[in-house]
Amino acid sequence: MSCPYAAPGAVSHDGAVSIDPLVQDLDGETARLRAAGPLARVELLGVPARAVTRHALARQLLVDPRLVKDIDAWELWRSGSVTRDWPLIGMIDAGRSMFTVDGAEHRRLRNKTSQALTPRRLEEIRPTIERFTEELLDSLAEHAARSADGVVDLKAVYAQPLPMRVVGMLMGVDESEHPMLLQRYKAFFSMLTPHEERLALLAELDEFYAALVRERTARPTDDLTSALILADEDGEPVTEEEVIGNLKAMVAAGHETTIGLVLNSVRALLTHPDQLRKVLDGEVAWEAVIEETLRWDTPTTHLLMRFATEDIPVGDEVIAKGEGVVVSYRAIGRDTEQHGPDADAFDITRSAPIRHMAFGHGPHICPGAALSRVEAGIALPALFARFPGLRAAVPDHEIRPLPVMTQNDMEAFPVLLHGGDGA
């Protein structure tokens, strides 16, 4: 099979939904994916794949052992039709870690990470997260006071540094390195970054984490990096490559998801003031805000990619052996079969429990899901308690999305801390 990105005149894929790398119309893309059926044909920068767009089908396929993370199961990769020149390859072939292997190897690499994020551990670090939050709220107020018009970027000053501080603390990454990491990850995920530069960024991150691993090997401390180095799962130690892969992916997932969750929650409440008032009056819990935002405006738009090790029948269709499968979480969150005819509406007062899969499902469910919920559960009520009159400083349609195919994030979120009455 040919791929349009790789060769002029390659085979086109009629009827496929083209996933927009610049994210110019996310709502429209989500609607087109849903209209294309439970197993939509899509193109990712010219490369054909299937996209799962329904909740029930995703639950089924995410536990199917015939769908694997191993890129060597991908026919387009094996045949050479997709190469390292494909701009999205770094999001699939990013080194060996718990995110790129399956079965027993996945469990081996995941166990130590999961032990560091138990409910008990999260309760232990809650006071630290609360302290970080208060410090960043002070910083918000200071930035607004220094601004001529009182406008401050909620993302840059609050939603972005909080999860990076938390994951940095857990991994043992010095705070002085946080700005560098934020910049590197932002450039890596951006579809505006030239491909060669993106591959170079991956190499830089590998070097950074390799240096951290060497430092912790020589002088272990009470952090996840040291725990991974010292891990001996079933008598088999975690290799340096695996530690680096886990760290690289965990830091990315550990801050990107929470940034989106916090910002999308605030944006949804500010554009639905009647629902914001219910939360501020104590009629609806913050937990409902978090879960409805995770369903309605998922931090992860699409997850790349799993591959079929054999033909997998799906209704009247078949995922062919060697075919790539994308999980389109935003389309799944808007699935009317799961969430009712009003699935496109943001509604924190839904009577039925909000059962979504914004953090995935099955063996590869996000290991940091509970951490992200804890952070949002602290950051959101603290923000509105300090600034109940918070409002957007620009019309909603002027908030620009980041040109990132996989994350649902924004360039900036200009706000006024005392611009309204919060209702």
mmCIF file of N, CA, C and O in Angstrom, residues 183-236:
data_model
loop_
_atom_site.group_PDB
_atom_site.id
_atom_site.type_symbol
_atom_site.label_atom_id
_atom_site.label_comp_id
_atom_site.label_asym_id
_atom_site.label_seq_id
_atom_site.Cartn_x
_atom_site.Cartn_y
_atom_site.Cartn_z
ATOM 1 N N GLN A 183 9.177 23.713 27.044
ATOM 2 C CA GLN A 183 9.453 24.181 25.693
ATOM 3 C C GLN A 183 9.720 23.011 24.747
ATOM 4 O O GLN A 183 9.214 22.976 23.626
ATOM 5 N N ARG A 184 10.502 22.026 25.211
ATOM 6 C CA ARG A 184 10.850 20.887 24.354
ATOM 7 C C ARG A 184 9.616 20.059 24.008
ATOM 8 O O ARG A 184 9.432 19.662 22.857
ATOM 9 N N TYR A 185 8.791 19.788 25.000
ATOM 10 C CA TYR A 185 7.598 18.988 24.719
ATOM 11 C C TYR A 185 6.613 19.738 23.828
ATOM 12 O O TYR A 185 6.002 19.153 22.937
ATOM 13 N N LYS A 186 6.459 21.032 24.066
ATOM 14 C CA LYS A 186 5.560 21.808 23.222
ATOM 15 C C LYS A 186 6.024 21.762 21.772
ATOM 16 O O LYS A 186 5.222 21.549 20.851
ATOM 17 N N ALA A 187 7.311 21.936 21.540
ATOM 18 C CA ALA A 187 7.845 21.906 20.180
ATOM 19 C C ALA A 187 7.725 20.514 19.573
ATOM 20 O O ALA A 187 7.443 20.362 18.380
ATOM 21 N N PHE A 188 7.937 19.480 20.391
ATOM 22 C CA PHE A 188 7.847 18.118 19.870
ATOM 23 C C PHE A 188 6.444 17.810 19.367
ATOM 24 O O PHE A 188 6.260 17.249 18.291
ATOM 25 N N PHE A 189 5.415 18.185 20.130
ATOM 26 C CA PHE A 189 4.044 17.857 19.754
ATOM 27 C C PHE A 189 3.503 18.778 18.659
ATOM 28 O O PHE A 189 2.584 18.397 17.932
ATOM 29 N N SER A 190 4.032 19.981 18.518
ATOM 30 C CA SER A 190 3.504 20.941 17.553
ATOM 31 C C SER A 190 3.711 20.462 16.121
ATOM 32 O O SER A 190 4.801 20.044 15.734
ATOM 33 N N MET A 191 2.662 20.550 15.323
ATOM 34 C CA MET A 191 2.761 20.159 13.919
ATOM 35 C C MET A 191 3.448 21.234 13.086
ATOM 36 O O MET A 191 3.680 21.033 11.896
ATOM 37 N N LEU A 192 3.783 22.361 13.696
ATOM 38 C CA LEU A 192 4.524 23.402 12.985
ATOM 39 C C LEU A 192 6.032 23.219 13.113
ATOM 40 O O LEU A 192 6.802 23.896 12.437
ATOM 41 N N THR A 193 6.453 22.310 13.981
ATOM 42 C CA THR A 193 7.882 22.046 14.148
ATOM 43 C C THR A 193 8.390 21.205 12.983
ATOM 44 O O THR A 193 7.818 20.149 12.698
ATOM 45 N N PRO A 194 9.440 21.642 12.284
ATOM 46 C CA PRO A 194 9.991 20.839 11.188
ATOM 47 C C PRO A 194 10.359 19.434 11.680
ATOM 48 O O PRO A 194 10.816 19.256 12.817
ATOM 49 N N HIS A 195 10.161 18.445 10.813
ATOM 50 C CA HIS A 195 10.325 17.057 11.229
ATOM 51 C C HIS A 195 11.724 16.764 11.762
ATOM 52 O O HIS A 195 11.889 16.087 12.797
ATOM 53 N N GLU A 196 12.742 17.248 11.090
ATOM 54 C CA GLU A 196 14.100 16.981 11.544
ATOM 55 C C GLU A 196 14.339 17.583 12.925
ATOM 56 O O GLU A 196 15.037 16.998 13.765
ATOM 57 N N GLU A 197 13.754 18.745 13.160
ATOM 58 C CA GLU A 197 13.883 19.367 14.479
ATOM 59 C C GLU A 197 13.162 18.536 15.536
ATOM 60 O O GLU A 197 13.644 18.394 16.667
ATOM 61 N N ARG A 198 12.002 17.947 15.170
ATOM 62 C CA ARG A 198 11.274 17.110 16.115
ATOM 63 C C ARG A 198 12.094 15.877 16.506
ATOM 64 O O ARG A 198 12.153 15.498 17.669
ATOM 65 N N LEU A 199 12.725 15.245 15.534
ATOM 66 C CA LEU A 199 13.568 14.091 15.838
ATOM 67 C C LEU A 199 14.762 14.495 16.711
ATOM 68 O O LEU A 199 15.172 13.755 17.605
ATOM 69 N N ALA A 200 15.297 15.694 16.450
ATOM 70 C CA ALA A 200 16.404 16.183 17.271
ATOM 71 C C ALA A 200 15.941 16.434 18.704
ATOM 72 O O ALA A 200 16.696 16.198 19.663
ATOM 73 N N LEU A 201 14.706 16.907 18.872
ATOM 74 C CA LEU A 201 14.165 17.130 20.208
ATOM 75 C C LEU A 201 14.060 15.820 20.973
ATOM 76 O O LEU A 201 14.347 15.759 22.177
ATOM 77 N N LEU A 202 13.638 14.756 20.286
ATOM 78 C CA LEU A 202 13.588 13.448 20.926
ATOM 79 C C LEU A 202 14.965 13.040 21.428
ATOM 80 O O LEU A 202 15.123 12.523 22.540
ATOM 81 N N ALA A 203 15.979 13.270 20.590
ATOM 82 C CA ALA A 203 17.352 12.923 20.976
ATOM 83 C C ALA A 203 17.792 13.755 22.182
ATOM 84 O O ALA A 203 18.461 13.234 23.098
ATOM 85 N N GLU A 204 17.422 15.042 22.209
ATOM 86 C CA GLU A 204 17.774 15.902 23.348
ATOM 87 C C GLU A 204 17.119 15.402 24.633
ATOM 88 O O GLU A 204 17.750 15.387 25.701
ATOM 89 N N LEU A 205 15.849 15.017 24.534
ATOM 90 C CA LEU A 205 15.162 14.505 25.716
ATOM 91 C C LEU A 205 15.801 13.210 26.196
ATOM 92 O O LEU A 205 15.951 12.988 27.399
ATOM 93 N N ASP A 206 16.185 12.352 25.250
ATOM 94 C CA ASP A 206 16.880 11.117 25.635
ATOM 95 C C ASP A 206 18.154 11.439 26.408
ATOM 96 O O ASP A 206 18.462 10.804 27.429
ATOM 97 N N GLU A 207 18.902 12.418 25.923
ATOM 98 C CA GLU A 207 20.150 12.798 26.591
ATOM 99 C C GLU A 207 19.876 13.368 27.981
ATOM 100 O O GLU A 207 20.592 13.068 28.949
ATOM 101 N N PHE A 208 18.850 14.195 28.093
ATOM 102 C CA PHE A 208 18.513 14.781 29.392
ATOM 103 C C PHE A 208 18.161 13.694 30.403
ATOM 104 O O PHE A 208 18.678 13.678 31.536
ATOM 105 N N TYR A 209 17.282 12.760 30.001
ATOM 106 C CA TYR A 209 16.863 11.720 30.938
ATOM 107 C C TYR A 209 17.989 10.716 31.202
ATOM 108 O O TYR A 209 18.071 10.159 32.301
ATOM 109 N N ALA A 210 18.856 10.495 30.226
ATOM 110 C CA ALA A 210 20.007 9.617 30.451
ATOM 111 C C ALA A 210 20.920 10.203 31.532
ATOM 112 O O ALA A 210 21.416 9.484 32.411
ATOM 113 N N ALA A 211 21.110 11.522 31.480
ATOM 114 C CA ALA A 211 21.937 12.185 32.504
ATOM 115 C C ALA A 211 21.271 12.085 33.875
ATOM 116 O O ALA A 211 21.944 11.866 34.896
ATOM 117 N N LEU A 212 19.941 12.236 33.904
ATOM 118 C CA LEU A 212 19.216 12.120 35.166
ATOM 119 C C LEU A 212 19.342 10.700 35.728
ATOM 120 O O LEU A 212 19.553 10.508 36.935
ATOM 121 N N VAL A 213 19.238 9.704 34.842
ATOM 122 C CA VAL A 213 19.350 8.313 35.281
ATOM 123 C C VAL A 213 20.758 8.034 35.833
ATOM 124 O O VAL A 213 20.912 7.365 36.863
ATOM 125 N N ARG A 214 21.770 8.565 35.169
ATOM 126 C CA ARG A 214 23.141 8.363 35.669
ATOM 127 C C ARG A 214 23.318 9.005 37.047
ATOM 128 O O ARG A 214 23.951 8.432 37.943
ATOM 129 N N GLU A 215 22.744 10.198 37.214
ATOM 130 C CA GLU A 215 22.842 10.892 38.498
ATOM 131 C C GLU A 215 22.140 10.098 39.603
ATOM 132 O O GLU A 215 22.682 9.919 40.698
ATOM 133 N N ARG A 216 20.933 9.590 39.316
ATOM 134 C CA ARG A 216 20.187 8.851 40.336
ATOM 135 C C ARG A 216 20.784 7.458 40.572
ATOM 136 O O ARG A 216 20.643 6.895 41.649
ATOM 137 N N THR A 217 21.444 6.900 39.568
ATOM 138 C CA THR A 217 22.116 5.617 39.764
ATOM 139 C C THR A 217 23.253 5.781 40.769
ATOM 140 O O THR A 217 23.467 4.932 41.647
ATOM 141 N N ALA A 218 23.966 6.889 40.649
ATOM 142 C CA ALA A 218 25.077 7.156 41.564
ATOM 143 C C ALA A 218 24.583 7.603 42.933
ATOM 144 O O ALA A 218 25.163 7.235 43.969
ATOM 145 N N ARG A 219 23.489 8.403 42.953
ATOM 146 C CA ARG A 219 22.972 8.944 44.211
ATOM 147 C C ARG A 219 21.439 8.845 44.229
ATOM 148 O O ARG A 219 20.742 9.824 43.928
ATOM 149 N N PRO A 220 20.914 7.670 44.570
ATOM 150 C CA PRO A 220 19.457 7.488 44.591
ATOM 151 C C PRO A 220 18.792 8.398 45.618
ATOM 152 O O PRO A 220 19.362 8.697 46.663
ATOM 153 N N THR A 221 17.584 8.835 45.304
ATOM 154 C CA THR A 221 16.790 9.638 46.234
ATOM 155 C C THR A 221 15.379 9.063 46.288
ATOM 156 O O THR A 221 15.092 8.035 45.677
ATOM 157 N N ASP A 222 14.488 9.733 46.988
ATOM 158 C CA ASP A 222 13.112 9.254 47.133
ATOM 159 C C ASP A 222 12.257 9.807 45.994
ATOM 160 O O ASP A 222 11.446 10.714 46.182
ATOM 161 N N ASP A 223 12.471 9.280 44.791
ATOM 162 C CA ASP A 223 11.676 9.712 43.647
ATOM 163 C C ASP A 223 11.463 8.525 42.716
ATOM 164 O O ASP A 223 12.049 7.451 42.880
ATOM 165 N N LEU A 224 10.598 8.724 41.726
ATOM 166 C CA LEU A 224 10.241 7.633 40.826
ATOM 167 C C LEU A 224 11.407 7.211 39.950
ATOM 168 O O LEU A 224 11.547 6.020 39.621
ATOM 169 N N THR A 225 12.254 8.147 39.579
ATOM 170 C CA THR A 225 13.423 7.791 38.772
ATOM 171 C C THR A 225 14.294 6.784 39.505
ATOM 172 O O THR A 225 14.687 5.749 38.951
ATOM 173 N N SER A 226 14.586 7.056 40.749
ATOM 174 C CA SER A 226 15.397 6.131 41.553
ATOM 175 C C SER A 226 14.685 4.794 41.725
ATOM 176 O O SER A 226 15.311 3.727 41.651
ATOM 177 N N ALA A 227 13.359 4.844 41.933
ATOM 178 C CA ALA A 227 12.604 3.599 42.120
ATOM 179 C C ALA A 227 12.660 2.730 40.867
ATOM 180 O O ALA A 227 12.774 1.502 40.955
ATOM 181 N N LEU A 228 12.577 3.359 39.698
ATOM 182 C CA LEU A 228 12.651 2.595 38.445
ATOM 183 C C LEU A 228 14.033 1.982 38.256
ATOM 184 O O LEU A 228 14.170 0.836 37.811
ATOM 185 N N ILE A 229 15.054 2.741 38.588
ATOM 186 C CA ILE A 229 16.428 2.239 38.442
ATOM 187 C C ILE A 229 16.649 1.028 39.341
ATOM 188 O O ILE A 229 17.285 0.038 38.949
ATOM 189 N N LEU A 230 16.102 1.086 40.552
ATOM 190 C CA LEU A 230 16.319 0.028 41.532
ATOM 191 C C LEU A 230 15.311 -1.105 41.417
ATOM 192 O O LEU A 230 15.413 -2.107 42.143
ATOM 193 N N ALA A 231 14.332 -0.957 40.511
ATOM 194 C CA ALA A 231 13.282 -1.966 40.382
ATOM 195 C C ALA A 231 13.862 -3.292 39.926
ATOM 196 O O ALA A 231 14.765 -3.349 39.104
ATOM 197 N N ASP A 232 13.289 -4.353 40.470
ATOM 198 C CA ASP A 232 13.703 -5.711 40.088
ATOM 199 C C ASP A 232 12.433 -6.541 39.974
ATOM 200 O O ASP A 232 12.099 -7.328 40.857
ATOM 201 N N GLU A 233 11.701 -6.334 38.882
ATOM 202 C CA GLU A 233 10.421 -6.995 38.702
ATOM 203 C C GLU A 233 10.634 -8.440 38.258
ATOM 204 O O GLU A 233 11.188 -8.706 37.189
ATOM 205 N N ASP A 234 10.181 -9.370 39.079
ATOM 206 C CA ASP A 234 10.314 -10.796 38.771
ATOM 207 C C ASP A 234 11.751 -11.178 38.461
ATOM 208 O O ASP A 234 12.032 -12.009 37.597
ATOM 209 N N GLY A 235 12.682 -10.556 39.168
ATOM 210 C CA GLY A 235 14.084 -10.899 38.988
ATOM 211 C C GLY A 235 14.742 -10.297 37.774
ATOM 212 O O GLY A 235 15.913 -10.564 37.506
ATOM 213 N N GLU A 236 14.020 -9.456 37.047
ATOM 214 C CA GLU A 236 14.577 -8.849 35.841
ATOM 215 C C GLU A 236 14.607 -7.336 36.011
ATOM 216 O O GLU A 236 13.566 -6.689 36.047
#
